[in-house]
Amino acid sequence: MFIVVTTMDSGESQVSEYQNRRWMNIRKLLERSGPFCHPDFEPSAEILDFIMNSCKVLVVGAGGLGCELLKDLALMGFKKIHIVDMDTIELSNLNRQFLFRKNDIGLSKAKCAVEFVNKRIPGCEAVAHHCTIQSLDEGFYRQFHIIVCGLDSIVARRWLNGMLVSLLEYNDDRSLDQSSVIPMVDGGTEGFKGNARVILPGMSACIECTLDLYPPQKTYPLCTIANTPRLPEHCIEYVKVIQWAKENPWGSGTALDGDDPQHVAWVYEKAQERAMKHGIANVTYRLTQGVLKNIIPAVASTNAAIAAACATEVFKLASSCCVNMNNYMILNMADGVYTYTFSAEKRQDCIACSNTPHVMEIESNATLQVIYDKLCEDQGYMMKSPGITTVINGRNKTLYMSSIKSIEERTRDNLKKKVTEMGLYNGADILVADVTTPSTITIKLKLIENEDVEMSR
Amino acid sequence: MASPSPKSPEQSEKNKQYDRQLRLWGDHGQATLENGHVCLINATALGTETLKSMVLPGVGAITIVDDNNVSDEDIGSNFFLEITSKGLNRGSEALRLILELNPAVQGHAVQEPPDQILQENPDFFKSFNVVIATALNEKTILSLSQHLWDINVPFMLCRSVGFLGSLRIQMKEHTVIEIHPDNDQPDLRLDVPFPALVEYLDGVDLESAELKDHAHIPWIVFLYKAVQKWQTSYQNMWPMSRKEKNDIRNILHEFMKIDNCGVPIYQENIEEAMKAVNTALVPTFLPSRIQELIYSSAATNLTKESSSFWIMCSALRGFVEAEGKGRLPVKGTIPDLTASTDHYVKLMNIYRSQAAMDAEIMYRKVQQIVTQLHCDSISEAEVKLFCAHAHDLCVIKGSNIATEYQLGSNVASYIARHLEEPDVMMVHYVMLRAAEMFISEHCQSPGDWEPEADIAKLKTCVTKFLSDISCSPFPKDDHIHEMCRYGGAEIHTVSAFLGGCIGHEAIKIITKQYKPVNNTLIYDGASTNTAIFTF
Ligand SMILES: [Zn+2]
C-alpha cells in the first residue's frame, strides 16, 4: 500500500499524494462500497494495489482491438500487461490501430504498441511478445490472472480457449478446482458490428460451446465460378482458383499473394477480362483485393467500443467491484446504437470444456471418411484438418492425417475403408488433433447397427 | 523469368490507409468526412476518445474549446494528456497529441469558456458540421443548445459519470439517403412488369428447355410463369392469401422436370422460387413512409434554401404522380440467384436499364426545379443515388434540448411512463439529470468528497425532478447511493465505450449515411446495457 504517509520521507509522500490524485477516478469505485457491488466486494485501497502490482493480464492480439485494450487497461491501473501478436504493421492498419504511425510500418505490432503505452503512461510495465500464440506454452499462459483477446481469427480463438481449458484442474470428486480457472474476455468486430463476452473456462459457455454463433465463411461453388459466373466475385475467384495455377504468371511455384500489389493487379485485370466476356459489371480493384484477402471492413469506433466493453469486464474481474456481464453482448452500430446481452449456454457435451468422455455415434459399417466429415462439419466439432490416430495393441496408429503431405498420401486410402477393417470397434478411442485446439481430443466410438435391420425383419 | 507487368494503376496511399472503412461508407462518404469540421467542448477523456474515433478515419478538421488546465486526475483518465501536460491548457495539450494520430487532419484550440464565446462571438459555432460537448453545466447546456438549435448546427451533448454515460443528439432535421439496411428488399415488379421485362419473361420457354438449361433459368421467371398460369383460372387477380400462395407453390412444383421413375428432380432455382413466394409476390406499392415524405411541406413548399434532399423528394412526387403511375423509380438491382451467366446478366441489365431510364426522368425533373428556384445544381450522380435508395429514404425530426430540460407535459409523461414500466435505464437518465442539478446547486459532483453526506442532498434533487414530472419519489435510495459512490469520477473504459459510439454517430451525421441514434443513448457499464430514448 502506498498511502502510509507517516512512514515515508517527504519526497515519497509527495509521489504518493500525486499517485492518489492521478488515480482518484478509479479509487472512488474501489475504495467505496455501493449497493450494486459484487457480494464479495470489500472496498479498500488494497484492490488498486493488487491491480497495479500483482494482477497479470495477457492481451492477445495487438491490432484494432489490441491497441485499444492495452490503452484501456493501462488507464484502469493495470501495469503488468503482456501482449502477444506475430504481425507487423501495415498501412491499412492506421485507420484504427492508433498506437502506430507511418514510420512504424513493417515493425512488430506488439513491440510498437508496448513502447508507446509504456511511454505515455508512466508506471506501466507492458511486455511484448512478437510471436504466434501457439509458440507459447502452458507455463506461459498459466502465469496470468486474466486473458483478454482481440483476435480476428476464429481458429486462434479456439486454440486459446482449448489452452485455457487444458489448464483446468479437477478435484478427486470430479468437481472443478476453481483456482485453476483463468477467465477469458473475448472481443470481436466486423464493420459496424461486434461482440464482447466473458468466459470462465469450465464454468460458463466457452468458445467451442457456441461455435454456432460464428457465421459460416462465404464460399463459392467451383462449378459456379467455372461455368456460370454471375457476380464480379465469381470472376475474381475464378482467376484465383483456376487461372492462376494454369498460367503461373510468376513462374510455377509462386503462390498468389494478396499483399503483393503486382499479383492483385494481375488478378484484377484477368478478372476484368472474364467479367467483360460474360457481360458482368463492377469488378473493381478494391473488390479484387477484398475477395483475395477475405478482407473484413473495420473502423476505429466499433473497435473502441468493443475493446472498452472488454476492458471494463477485465476490471470487474480483477476488482469484484461489480458483477460481470452474463455473459455475451452483441453490439450493432449500423442503425442507431443497439446492444443485447444474453447468457450463452454451456454445452453439456462440449468438445473442449465438458470434462466428460466424448462419444461419436456412427453406423457399424461406416468408413473413416464418415468420421472425418463429422469432425469437419458437425456443429460440435467444426475442425479444419483433423488428424486421426488410435491405439491398437498398445501402439499408436495413424488413421488419417492431411496436414503432413507424406502422411496424407500414405493414409489417404484409409478414408474409404470401413472403420472395423482398421481395428476399430464399439467403444474404441480415437485421438484427434487439429489446429483449433492445442491438445489431442479423445473420442469414444459408438457403433450402431444399420437401419436395414428393419428391412430384413 | 520476366514478371508480367499489369497496367492497372496501384491504389493511392490514402486509399490504402482508409481501405477498411471505405468498404463501409465508400469514396463519397470519405470525401464528405474529409470536408467535415467538428468542434469539441472540453477535452475530457470522453471528449478525446470521441475525437480519436473521428481523427483516425480522417475527419477534415477539429476545434477544441477548453479553458481548463490539466490536473492529475485528467492525466489519470485521459490518454491524450501526458505527465508534462500538468498545469497547461487541456485543449491545446489534447489537440497536440490527438493530431499525431493523423497528419491529414487540421486542428485548432480555443482557450475560452464556451459561455464567453456564446456571448462575444456566437457566430463562431456556425462553421461546424457538428458540435460535441462534455462536462457542461446545466446553464451552459441550456444556452448553448438553444443557440445551436437556432443556427441549425447539430449538437451532441455527452456525459460520463462512474459506470453511467449518455449521449443526446439535437438536430432540427437529419436526412439519410443511404441507410445501408441489413437485408435489402428486392424490387422486382412482377405484378406490374415494365415492357422490357415482359418481353424477356415471355421469351423464356420453360417447356422446351432441356434439364440443364431448365435448372439455370432464374427463379424470377418461374414465379412469373406460375402466376400467369394461376391467372388463367383467376383473371385479373394476384395471389395474396395463404391458399393462393400455396396454389402458386403447387404450380411451381409442376414445373419441375421428372426423372425416369416419375420422381421430380430437385432444382435449386425452383427451390429458390418456392422460398420467394412469400416475399417476391408482395405487390409493388408506394411505402407510406415515402408517401409522407414526398407530400410533406418541406417537399411541397420548396424555397431557394431547400436542401437537395427535399428538391429530389419534390421531383420524386412528380415522378410518382406521372411516369411512375403511383410507384417509385425501379431500384435496378436483383438478388443473387441460381442462373446461367446469360440469363443472370440479361435480367440484371433489364432492371438496370429501367432504373437508368427512371433516374433520367427524375434528373430532368430535378433540373427543372433547380432552374425555377435558381438554387445550386444537383449532379446526375446524386439523383441516381437518390433513386436507387428511394425505398429507404429516412428523415429524422429532432427536438430541442431546452424543451427536454423544461420538462413540459409531453416530456414529463414520456419519462413517467418509462419509470412506471419500470425501466431502470430511465432511472439512470433521471440520476444523470439529478446529478447535474446537484452540481448547479453545490458546485461539485455528488459524492465528490463526502459520499455518505451527499446522499440526502442528491435525494432532494431527485425528488424535485420527480415531482416536476408528477412522479412519486423512488422507493429505494440505491441508485442515489451509487451515484454518490461515483463522486463524479470519469472511468476511462466507460468514456472509451461512449467515445467510440459518439464518434461513430458524429461520422453518421457528417456523412449522412446510416441512421444515427434518435435521440438519446443511455449506457450503464455496470450492467452492460444500453437504451435509446426519444425526447
Ligand atoms: Zn465449452
mmCIF file of N, CA and C and ligand atoms in Angstrom, chain A residues 161 165 199 202 204-210 345-347 349-354, ligand 1:
data_model
loop_
_atom_site.group_PDB
_atom_site.id
_atom_site.type_symbol
_atom_site.label_atom_id
_atom_site.label_comp_id
_atom_site.label_asym_id
_atom_site.label_seq_id
_atom_site.Cartn_x
_atom_site.Cartn_y
_atom_site.Cartn_z
ATOM 1 N N ASN A 161 -8.768 -20.876 -26.353
ATOM 2 C CA ASN A 161 -9.814 -21.429 -25.499
ATOM 3 C C ASN A 161 -9.425 -22.837 -25.040
ATOM 4 N N VAL A 165 -8.734 -24.246 -21.245
ATOM 5 C CA VAL A 165 -9.464 -25.398 -20.722
ATOM 6 C C VAL A 165 -8.474 -26.473 -20.274
ATOM 7 N N ILE A 199 -15.758 -15.425 -20.470
ATOM 8 C CA ILE A 199 -15.760 -16.887 -20.381
ATOM 9 C C ILE A 199 -15.013 -17.304 -19.121
ATOM 10 N N GLY A 202 -14.651 -23.916 -18.100
ATOM 11 C CA GLY A 202 -15.123 -24.990 -17.235
ATOM 12 C C GLY A 202 -16.373 -24.619 -16.456
ATOM 13 N N SER A 204 -18.563 -21.487 -17.446
ATOM 14 C CA SER A 204 -19.594 -20.908 -18.308
ATOM 15 C C SER A 204 -19.271 -21.249 -19.765
ATOM 16 N N ALA A 205 -20.181 -20.908 -20.638
ATOM 17 C CA ALA A 205 -20.032 -21.257 -22.052
ATOM 18 C C ALA A 205 -18.668 -20.822 -22.578
ATOM 19 N N CYS A 206 -17.988 -21.735 -23.248
ATOM 20 C CA CYS A 206 -16.697 -21.399 -23.843
ATOM 21 C C CYS A 206 -16.875 -21.188 -25.349
ATOM 22 N N ILE A 207 -15.778 -20.889 -26.022
ATOM 23 C CA ILE A 207 -15.856 -20.636 -27.467
ATOM 24 C C ILE A 207 -16.450 -21.848 -28.191
ATOM 25 N N GLU A 208 -16.004 -23.058 -27.821
ATOM 26 C CA GLU A 208 -16.478 -24.255 -28.523
ATOM 27 C C GLU A 208 -17.956 -24.529 -28.237
ATOM 28 N N CYS A 209 -18.423 -24.101 -27.053
ATOM 29 C CA CYS A 209 -19.839 -24.301 -26.711
ATOM 30 C C CYS A 209 -20.740 -23.538 -27.671
ATOM 31 N N THR A 210 -20.212 -22.459 -28.237
ATOM 32 C CA THR A 210 -21.058 -21.533 -29.003
ATOM 33 C C THR A 210 -20.540 -21.330 -30.416
ATOM 34 N N GLU A 345 -25.263 -20.451 -23.411
ATOM 35 C CA GLU A 345 -25.300 -21.639 -22.551
ATOM 36 C C GLU A 345 -24.147 -22.586 -22.779
ATOM 37 N N LYS A 346 -23.687 -23.138 -21.688
ATOM 38 C CA LYS A 346 -22.614 -24.124 -21.734
ATOM 39 C C LYS A 346 -23.179 -25.422 -22.311
ATOM 40 N N ARG A 347 -22.447 -26.003 -23.240
ATOM 41 C CA ARG A 347 -22.905 -27.269 -23.845
ATOM 42 C C ARG A 347 -22.466 -28.422 -22.969
ATOM 43 N N ASP A 349 -22.142 -31.385 -23.750
ATOM 44 C CA ASP A 349 -21.239 -32.292 -24.468
ATOM 45 C C ASP A 349 -20.137 -31.527 -25.197
ATOM 46 N N CYS A 350 -19.806 -30.338 -24.681
ATOM 47 C CA CYS A 350 -18.807 -29.517 -25.376
ATOM 48 C C CYS A 350 -17.496 -30.280 -25.527
ATOM 49 N N ILE A 351 -16.960 -30.223 -26.720
ATOM 50 C CA ILE A 351 -15.744 -30.957 -27.017
ATOM 51 C C ILE A 351 -14.566 -30.449 -26.179
ATOM 52 N N ALA A 352 -14.619 -29.174 -25.801
ATOM 53 C CA ALA A 352 -13.483 -28.603 -25.064
ATOM 54 C C ALA A 352 -13.683 -28.651 -23.556
ATOM 55 N N CYS A 353 -14.838 -28.190 -23.073
ATOM 56 C CA CYS A 353 -14.917 -27.880 -21.646
ATOM 57 C C CYS A 353 -15.832 -28.793 -20.840
ATOM 58 N N SER A 354 -16.340 -29.878 -21.420
ATOM 59 C CA SER A 354 -17.351 -30.617 -20.672
ATOM 60 C C SER A 354 -16.772 -31.597 -19.647
HETATM 61 ZN ZN ZN C 1 -17.318 -25.381 -23.947
#
